[in-house]
N, CA and C atoms as an extended XYZ file, in Angstrom:
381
Properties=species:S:1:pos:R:3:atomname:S:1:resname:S:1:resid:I:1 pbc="F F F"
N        37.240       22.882      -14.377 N   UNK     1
C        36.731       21.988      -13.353 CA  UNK     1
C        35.992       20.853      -14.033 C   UNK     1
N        36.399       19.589      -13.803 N   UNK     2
C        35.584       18.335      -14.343 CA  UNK     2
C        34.583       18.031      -13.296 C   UNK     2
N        34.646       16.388      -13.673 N   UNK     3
C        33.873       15.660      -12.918 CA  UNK     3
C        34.737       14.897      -11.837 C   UNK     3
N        33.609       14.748      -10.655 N   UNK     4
C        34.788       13.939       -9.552 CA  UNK     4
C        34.024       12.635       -9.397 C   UNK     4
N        34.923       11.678       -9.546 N   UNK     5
C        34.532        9.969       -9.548 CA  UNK     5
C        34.308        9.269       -8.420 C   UNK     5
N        33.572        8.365       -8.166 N   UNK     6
C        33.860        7.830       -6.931 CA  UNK     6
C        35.586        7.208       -6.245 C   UNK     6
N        36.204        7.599       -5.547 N   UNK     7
C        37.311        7.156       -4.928 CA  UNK     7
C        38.082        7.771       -5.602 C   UNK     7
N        38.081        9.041       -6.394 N   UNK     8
C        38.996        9.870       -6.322 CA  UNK     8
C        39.616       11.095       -5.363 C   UNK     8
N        40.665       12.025       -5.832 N   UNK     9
C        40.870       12.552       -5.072 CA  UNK     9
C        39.543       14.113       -5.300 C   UNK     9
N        38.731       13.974       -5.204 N   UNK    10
C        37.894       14.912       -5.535 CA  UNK    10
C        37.750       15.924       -4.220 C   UNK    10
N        37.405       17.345       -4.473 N   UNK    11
C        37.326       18.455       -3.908 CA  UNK    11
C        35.981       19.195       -4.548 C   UNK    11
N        34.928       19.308       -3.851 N   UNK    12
C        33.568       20.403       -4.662 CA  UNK    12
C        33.991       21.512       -3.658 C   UNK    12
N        33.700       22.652       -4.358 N   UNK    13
C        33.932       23.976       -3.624 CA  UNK    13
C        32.488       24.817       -4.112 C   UNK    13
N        32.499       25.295       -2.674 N   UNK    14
C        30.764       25.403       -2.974 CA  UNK    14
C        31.236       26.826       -2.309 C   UNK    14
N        31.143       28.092       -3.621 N   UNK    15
C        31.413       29.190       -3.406 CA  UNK    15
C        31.033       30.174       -4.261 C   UNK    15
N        30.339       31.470       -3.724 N   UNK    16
C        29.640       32.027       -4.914 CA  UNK    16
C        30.313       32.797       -5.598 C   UNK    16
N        31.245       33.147       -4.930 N   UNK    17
C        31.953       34.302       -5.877 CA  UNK    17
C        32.942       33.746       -6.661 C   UNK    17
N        32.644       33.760       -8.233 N   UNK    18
C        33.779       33.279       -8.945 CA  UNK    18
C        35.239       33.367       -8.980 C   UNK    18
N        35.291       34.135       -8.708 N   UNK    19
C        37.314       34.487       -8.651 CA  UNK    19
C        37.895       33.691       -7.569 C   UNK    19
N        36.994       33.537       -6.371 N   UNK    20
C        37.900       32.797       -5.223 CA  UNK    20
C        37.409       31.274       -5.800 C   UNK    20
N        36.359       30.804       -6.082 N   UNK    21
C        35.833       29.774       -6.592 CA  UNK    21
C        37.096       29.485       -7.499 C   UNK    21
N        37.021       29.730       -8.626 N   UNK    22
C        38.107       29.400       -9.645 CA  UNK    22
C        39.799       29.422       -9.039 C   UNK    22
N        39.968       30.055       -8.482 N   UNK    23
C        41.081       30.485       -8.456 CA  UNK    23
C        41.711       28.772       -7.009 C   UNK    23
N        40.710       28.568       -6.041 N   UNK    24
C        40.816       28.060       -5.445 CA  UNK    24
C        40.806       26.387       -6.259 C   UNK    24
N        39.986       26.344       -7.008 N   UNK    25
C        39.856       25.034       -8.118 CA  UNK    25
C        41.321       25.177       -8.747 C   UNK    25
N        42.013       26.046       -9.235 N   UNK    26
C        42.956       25.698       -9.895 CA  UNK    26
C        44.181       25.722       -9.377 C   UNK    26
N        44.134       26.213       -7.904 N   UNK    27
C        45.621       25.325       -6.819 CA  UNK    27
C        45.112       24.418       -6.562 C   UNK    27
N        44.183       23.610       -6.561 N   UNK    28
C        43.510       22.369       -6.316 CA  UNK    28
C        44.105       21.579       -7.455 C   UNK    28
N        43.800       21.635       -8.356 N   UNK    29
C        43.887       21.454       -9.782 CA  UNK    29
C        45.512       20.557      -10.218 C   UNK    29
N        46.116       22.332       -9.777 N   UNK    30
C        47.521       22.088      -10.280 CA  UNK    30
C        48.221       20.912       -9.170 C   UNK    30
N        47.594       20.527       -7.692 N   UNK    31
C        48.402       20.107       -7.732 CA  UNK    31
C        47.826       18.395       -7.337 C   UNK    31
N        47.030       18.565       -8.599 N   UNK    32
C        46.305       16.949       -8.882 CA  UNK    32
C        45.458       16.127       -8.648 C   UNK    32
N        44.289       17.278       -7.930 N   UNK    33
C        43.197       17.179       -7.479 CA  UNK    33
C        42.128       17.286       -8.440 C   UNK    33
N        40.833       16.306       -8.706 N   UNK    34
C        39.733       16.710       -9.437 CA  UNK    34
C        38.530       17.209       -8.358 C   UNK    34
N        37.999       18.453       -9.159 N   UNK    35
C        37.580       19.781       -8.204 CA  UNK    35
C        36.312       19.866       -9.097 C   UNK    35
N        35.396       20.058       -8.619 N   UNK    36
C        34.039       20.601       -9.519 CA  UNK    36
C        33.333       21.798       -8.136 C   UNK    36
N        32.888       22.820       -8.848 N   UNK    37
C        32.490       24.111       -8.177 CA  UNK    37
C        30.493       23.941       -8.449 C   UNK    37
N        30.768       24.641       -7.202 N   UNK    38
C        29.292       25.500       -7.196 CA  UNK    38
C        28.629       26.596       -6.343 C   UNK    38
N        27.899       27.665       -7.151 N   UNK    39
C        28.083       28.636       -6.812 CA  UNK    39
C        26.764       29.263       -5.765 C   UNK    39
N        26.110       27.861       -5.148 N   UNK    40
C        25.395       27.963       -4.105 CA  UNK    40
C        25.126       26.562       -3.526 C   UNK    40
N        24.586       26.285       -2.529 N   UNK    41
C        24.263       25.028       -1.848 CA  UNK    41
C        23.510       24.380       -2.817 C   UNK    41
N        22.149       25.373       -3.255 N   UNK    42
C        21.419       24.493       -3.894 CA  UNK    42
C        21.615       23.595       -5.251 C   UNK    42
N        22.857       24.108       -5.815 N   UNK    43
C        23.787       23.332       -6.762 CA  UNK    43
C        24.184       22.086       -6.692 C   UNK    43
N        25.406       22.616       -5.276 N   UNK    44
C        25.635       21.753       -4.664 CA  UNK    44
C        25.175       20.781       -4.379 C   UNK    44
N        23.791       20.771       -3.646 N   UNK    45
C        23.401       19.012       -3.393 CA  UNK    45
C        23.148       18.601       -4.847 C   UNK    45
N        22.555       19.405       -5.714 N   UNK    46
C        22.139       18.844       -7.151 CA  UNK    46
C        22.976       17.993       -7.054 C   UNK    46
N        24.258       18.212       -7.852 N   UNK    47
C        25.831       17.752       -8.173 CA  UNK    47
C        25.981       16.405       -7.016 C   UNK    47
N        25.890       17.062       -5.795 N   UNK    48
C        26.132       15.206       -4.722 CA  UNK    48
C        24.946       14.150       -5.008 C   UNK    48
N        24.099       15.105       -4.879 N   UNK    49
C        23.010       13.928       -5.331 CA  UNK    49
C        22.464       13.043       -6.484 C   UNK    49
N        22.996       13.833       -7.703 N   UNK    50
C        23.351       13.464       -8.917 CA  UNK    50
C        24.659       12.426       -9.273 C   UNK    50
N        25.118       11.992       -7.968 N   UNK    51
C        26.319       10.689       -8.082 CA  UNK    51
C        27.736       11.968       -7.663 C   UNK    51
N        28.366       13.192       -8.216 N   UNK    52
C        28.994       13.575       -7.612 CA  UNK    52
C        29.765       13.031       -6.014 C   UNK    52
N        30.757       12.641       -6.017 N   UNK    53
C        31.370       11.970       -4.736 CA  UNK    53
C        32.732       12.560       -4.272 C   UNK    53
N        33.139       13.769       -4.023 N   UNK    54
C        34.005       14.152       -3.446 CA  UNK    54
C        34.563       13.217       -2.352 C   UNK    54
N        35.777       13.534       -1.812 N   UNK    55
C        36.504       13.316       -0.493 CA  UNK    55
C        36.573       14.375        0.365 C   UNK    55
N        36.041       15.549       -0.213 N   UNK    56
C        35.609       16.912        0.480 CA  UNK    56
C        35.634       17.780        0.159 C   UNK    56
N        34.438       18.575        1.128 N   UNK    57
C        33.342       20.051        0.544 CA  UNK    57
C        34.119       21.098        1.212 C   UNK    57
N        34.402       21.745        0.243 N   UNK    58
C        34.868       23.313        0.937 CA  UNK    58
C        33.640       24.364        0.656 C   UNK    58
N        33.173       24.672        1.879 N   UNK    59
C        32.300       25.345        1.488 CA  UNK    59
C        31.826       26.906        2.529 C   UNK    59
N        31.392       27.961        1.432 N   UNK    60
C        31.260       29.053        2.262 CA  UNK    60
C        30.348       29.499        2.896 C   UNK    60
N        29.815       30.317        3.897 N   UNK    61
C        28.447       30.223        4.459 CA  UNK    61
C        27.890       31.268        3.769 C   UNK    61
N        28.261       32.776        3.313 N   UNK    62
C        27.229       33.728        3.055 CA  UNK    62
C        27.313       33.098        1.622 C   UNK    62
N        25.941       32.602        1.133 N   UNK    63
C        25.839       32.518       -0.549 CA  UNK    63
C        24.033       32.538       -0.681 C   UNK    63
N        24.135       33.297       -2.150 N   UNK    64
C        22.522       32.930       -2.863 CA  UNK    64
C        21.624       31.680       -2.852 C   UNK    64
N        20.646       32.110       -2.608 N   UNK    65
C        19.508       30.292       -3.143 CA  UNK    65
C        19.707       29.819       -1.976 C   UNK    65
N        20.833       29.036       -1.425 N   UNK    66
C        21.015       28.319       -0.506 CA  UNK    66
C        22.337       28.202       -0.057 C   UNK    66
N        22.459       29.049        1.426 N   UNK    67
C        23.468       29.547        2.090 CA  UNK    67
C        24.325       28.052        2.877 C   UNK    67
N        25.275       28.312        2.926 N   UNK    68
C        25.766       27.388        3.969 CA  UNK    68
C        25.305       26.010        4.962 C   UNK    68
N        24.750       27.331        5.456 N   UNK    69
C        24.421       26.669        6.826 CA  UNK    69
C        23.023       25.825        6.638 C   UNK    69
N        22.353       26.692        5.443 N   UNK    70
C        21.076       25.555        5.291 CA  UNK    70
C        21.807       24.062        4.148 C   UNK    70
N        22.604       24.200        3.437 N   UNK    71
C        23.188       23.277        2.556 CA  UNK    71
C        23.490       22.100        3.984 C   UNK    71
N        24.642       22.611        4.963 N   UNK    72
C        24.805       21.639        5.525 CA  UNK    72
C        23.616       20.782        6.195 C   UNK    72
N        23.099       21.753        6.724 N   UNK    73
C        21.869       20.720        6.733 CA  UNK    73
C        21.121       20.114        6.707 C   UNK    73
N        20.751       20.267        5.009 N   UNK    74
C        20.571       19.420        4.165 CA  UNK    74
C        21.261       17.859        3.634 C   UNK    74
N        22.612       18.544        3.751 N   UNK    75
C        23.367       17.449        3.361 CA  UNK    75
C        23.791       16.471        4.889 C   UNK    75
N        23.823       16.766        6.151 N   UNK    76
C        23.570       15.827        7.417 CA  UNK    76
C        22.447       15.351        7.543 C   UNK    76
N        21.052       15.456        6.726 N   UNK    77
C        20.174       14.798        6.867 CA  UNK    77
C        20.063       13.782        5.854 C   UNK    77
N        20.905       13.475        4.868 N   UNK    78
C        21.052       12.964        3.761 CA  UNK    78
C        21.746       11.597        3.624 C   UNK    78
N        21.344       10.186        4.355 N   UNK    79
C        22.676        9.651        4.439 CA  UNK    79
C        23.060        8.786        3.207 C   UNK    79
N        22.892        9.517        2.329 N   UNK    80
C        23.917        9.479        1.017 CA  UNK    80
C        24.909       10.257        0.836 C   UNK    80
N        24.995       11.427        1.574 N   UNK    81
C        26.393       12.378        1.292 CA  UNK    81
C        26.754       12.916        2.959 C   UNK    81
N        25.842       12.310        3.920 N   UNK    82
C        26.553       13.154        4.957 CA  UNK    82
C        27.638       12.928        5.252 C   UNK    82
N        28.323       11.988        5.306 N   UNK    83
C        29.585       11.206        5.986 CA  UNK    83
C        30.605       11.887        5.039 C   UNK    83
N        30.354       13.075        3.782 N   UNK    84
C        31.385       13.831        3.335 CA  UNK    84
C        31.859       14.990        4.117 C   UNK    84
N        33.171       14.965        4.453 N   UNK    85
C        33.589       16.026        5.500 CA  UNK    85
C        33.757       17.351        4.905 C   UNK    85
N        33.424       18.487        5.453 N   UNK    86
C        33.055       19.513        5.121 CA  UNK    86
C        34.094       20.765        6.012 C   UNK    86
N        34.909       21.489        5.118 N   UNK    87
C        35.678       22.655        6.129 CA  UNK    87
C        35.059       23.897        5.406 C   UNK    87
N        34.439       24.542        6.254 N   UNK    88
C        33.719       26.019        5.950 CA  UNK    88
C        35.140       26.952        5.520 C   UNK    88
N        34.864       27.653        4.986 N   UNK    89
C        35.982       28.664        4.292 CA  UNK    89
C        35.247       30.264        4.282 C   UNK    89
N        35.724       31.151        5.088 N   UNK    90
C        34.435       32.282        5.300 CA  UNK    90
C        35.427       33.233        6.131 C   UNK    90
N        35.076       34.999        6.010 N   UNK    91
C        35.382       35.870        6.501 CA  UNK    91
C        34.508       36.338        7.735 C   UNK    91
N        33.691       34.915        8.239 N   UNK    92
C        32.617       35.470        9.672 CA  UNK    92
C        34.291       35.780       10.625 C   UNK    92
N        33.775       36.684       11.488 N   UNK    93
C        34.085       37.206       12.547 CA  UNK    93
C        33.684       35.808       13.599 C   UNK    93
N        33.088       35.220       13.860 N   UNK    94
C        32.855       33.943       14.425 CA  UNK    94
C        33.275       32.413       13.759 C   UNK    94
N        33.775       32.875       13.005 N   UNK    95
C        34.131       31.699       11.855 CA  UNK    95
C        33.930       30.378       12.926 C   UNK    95
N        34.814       30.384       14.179 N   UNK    96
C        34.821       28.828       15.084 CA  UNK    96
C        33.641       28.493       15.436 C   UNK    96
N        32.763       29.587       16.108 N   UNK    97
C        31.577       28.721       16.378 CA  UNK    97
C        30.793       28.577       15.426 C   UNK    97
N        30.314       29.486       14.058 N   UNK    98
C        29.398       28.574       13.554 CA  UNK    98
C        30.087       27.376       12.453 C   UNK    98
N        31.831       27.345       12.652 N   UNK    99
C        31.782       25.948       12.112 CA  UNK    99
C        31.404       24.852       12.724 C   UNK    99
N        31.884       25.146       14.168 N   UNK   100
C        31.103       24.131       15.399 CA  UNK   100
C        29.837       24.078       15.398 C   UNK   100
N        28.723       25.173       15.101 N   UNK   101
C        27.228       24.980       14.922 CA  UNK   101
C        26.991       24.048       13.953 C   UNK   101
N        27.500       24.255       12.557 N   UNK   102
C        27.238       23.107       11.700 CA  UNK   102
C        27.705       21.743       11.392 C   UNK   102
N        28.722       22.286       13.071 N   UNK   103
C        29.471       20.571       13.014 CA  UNK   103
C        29.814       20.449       11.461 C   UNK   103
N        30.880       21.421       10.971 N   UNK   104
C        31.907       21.238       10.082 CA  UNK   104
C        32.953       20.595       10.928 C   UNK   104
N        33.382       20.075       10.055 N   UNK   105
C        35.536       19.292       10.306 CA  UNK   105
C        36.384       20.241       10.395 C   UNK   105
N        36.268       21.763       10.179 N   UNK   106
C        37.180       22.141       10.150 CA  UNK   106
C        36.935       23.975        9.619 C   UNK   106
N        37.643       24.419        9.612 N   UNK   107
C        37.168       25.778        8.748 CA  UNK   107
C        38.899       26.440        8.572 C   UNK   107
N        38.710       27.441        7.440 N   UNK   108
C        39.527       28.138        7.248 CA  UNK   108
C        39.262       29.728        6.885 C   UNK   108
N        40.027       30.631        7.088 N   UNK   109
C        39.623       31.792        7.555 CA  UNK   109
C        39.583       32.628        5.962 C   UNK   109
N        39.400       33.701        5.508 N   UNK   110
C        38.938       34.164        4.230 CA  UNK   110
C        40.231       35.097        4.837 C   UNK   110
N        40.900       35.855        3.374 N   UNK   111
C        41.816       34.901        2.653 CA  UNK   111
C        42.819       33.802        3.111 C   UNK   111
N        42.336       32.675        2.446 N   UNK   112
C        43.234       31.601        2.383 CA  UNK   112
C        44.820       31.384        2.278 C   UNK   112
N        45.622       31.378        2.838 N   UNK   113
C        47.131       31.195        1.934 CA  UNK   113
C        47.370       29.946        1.152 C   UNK   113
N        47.941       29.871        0.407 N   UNK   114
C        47.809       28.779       -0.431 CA  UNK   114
C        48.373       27.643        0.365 C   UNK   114
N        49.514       27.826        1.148 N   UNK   115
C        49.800       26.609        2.294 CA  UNK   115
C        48.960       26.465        3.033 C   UNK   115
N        48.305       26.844        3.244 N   UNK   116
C        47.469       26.722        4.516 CA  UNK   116
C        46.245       26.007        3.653 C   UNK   116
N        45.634       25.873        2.365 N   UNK   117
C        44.509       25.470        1.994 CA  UNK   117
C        44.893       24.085        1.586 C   UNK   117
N        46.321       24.161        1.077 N   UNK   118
C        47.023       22.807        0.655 CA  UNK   118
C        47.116       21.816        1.983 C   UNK   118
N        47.221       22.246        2.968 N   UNK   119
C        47.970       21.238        3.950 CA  UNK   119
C        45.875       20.782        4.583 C   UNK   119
N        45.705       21.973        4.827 N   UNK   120
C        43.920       21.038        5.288 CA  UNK   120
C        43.607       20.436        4.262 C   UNK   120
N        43.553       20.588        2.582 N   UNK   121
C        42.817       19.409        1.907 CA  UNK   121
C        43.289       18.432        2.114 C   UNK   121
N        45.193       18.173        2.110 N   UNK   122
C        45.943       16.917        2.349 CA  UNK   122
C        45.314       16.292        3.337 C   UNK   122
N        44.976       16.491        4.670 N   UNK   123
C        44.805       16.096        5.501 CA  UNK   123
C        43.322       15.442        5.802 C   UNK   123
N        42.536       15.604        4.433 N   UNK   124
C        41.163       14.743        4.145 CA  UNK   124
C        40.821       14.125        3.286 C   UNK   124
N        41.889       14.106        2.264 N   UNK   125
C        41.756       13.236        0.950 CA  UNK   125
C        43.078       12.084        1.409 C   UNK   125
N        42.628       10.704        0.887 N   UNK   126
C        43.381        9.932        0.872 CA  UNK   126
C        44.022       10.067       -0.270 C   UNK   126
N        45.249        9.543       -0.001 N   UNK   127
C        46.575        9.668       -0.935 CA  UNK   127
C        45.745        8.344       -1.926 C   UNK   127
């Protein structure tokens, strides 16, 4: 995982558990996406706020330090990174409403299929 530039096709995945973290960075990866990870919110804003500029946050709600749901709202109070669109990625049993609570763009359900993770990033990164 590198660095993501401004006006690239960048992806941060803000996920604690390494294997889905990585594993998710490198179908990202392969198919020509620059991806940088982190393995809690509170990383996370580090990294956005530190110039980090994705085209979008995949991010999970149960994590260490700083969970989800407090990251996002951190980062909607922020208007240096709020206007980055955000699809929750999570095994809640409610997955719809609290993506609707945090007014995420979108969510996807735990496990991912790889079509299914490919066609929502397409659909938020500009070509």
């Amino acid at each position: 995982m590198g660095t993501i530039e401004q006006g690239s096709r960048g992806v941060l995945i803000v996920e604690d558990d390494p294997d889905i973290r990585e594993t998710i960075a490198q179908i990202l990866e392969e198919e020509g996406y620059e991806v940088r990870g982190a393995s809690n919110g509170k990383q996370a804003l580090d990294l956005l706020r530190e110039g980090a500029r994705p085209q979008l946050i995949l991010l999970d709600l149960m994590m260490p330090i700083l969970d989800g749901w407090g990251f996002r709202a951190e980062q909607r109070s922020d208007p240096r990174i709020a206007d980055i669109p955000v699809i929750v990625i999570s095994a809640d049993g409610n997955l719809r409403q609290q993506a609707a609570k945090i007014q995420a763009n979108g969510y996807l359900r735990k496990p991912v299929g790889i079509e299914t993770l490919l066609s929502t990033v397409q659909r938020y990164l500009k070509p």
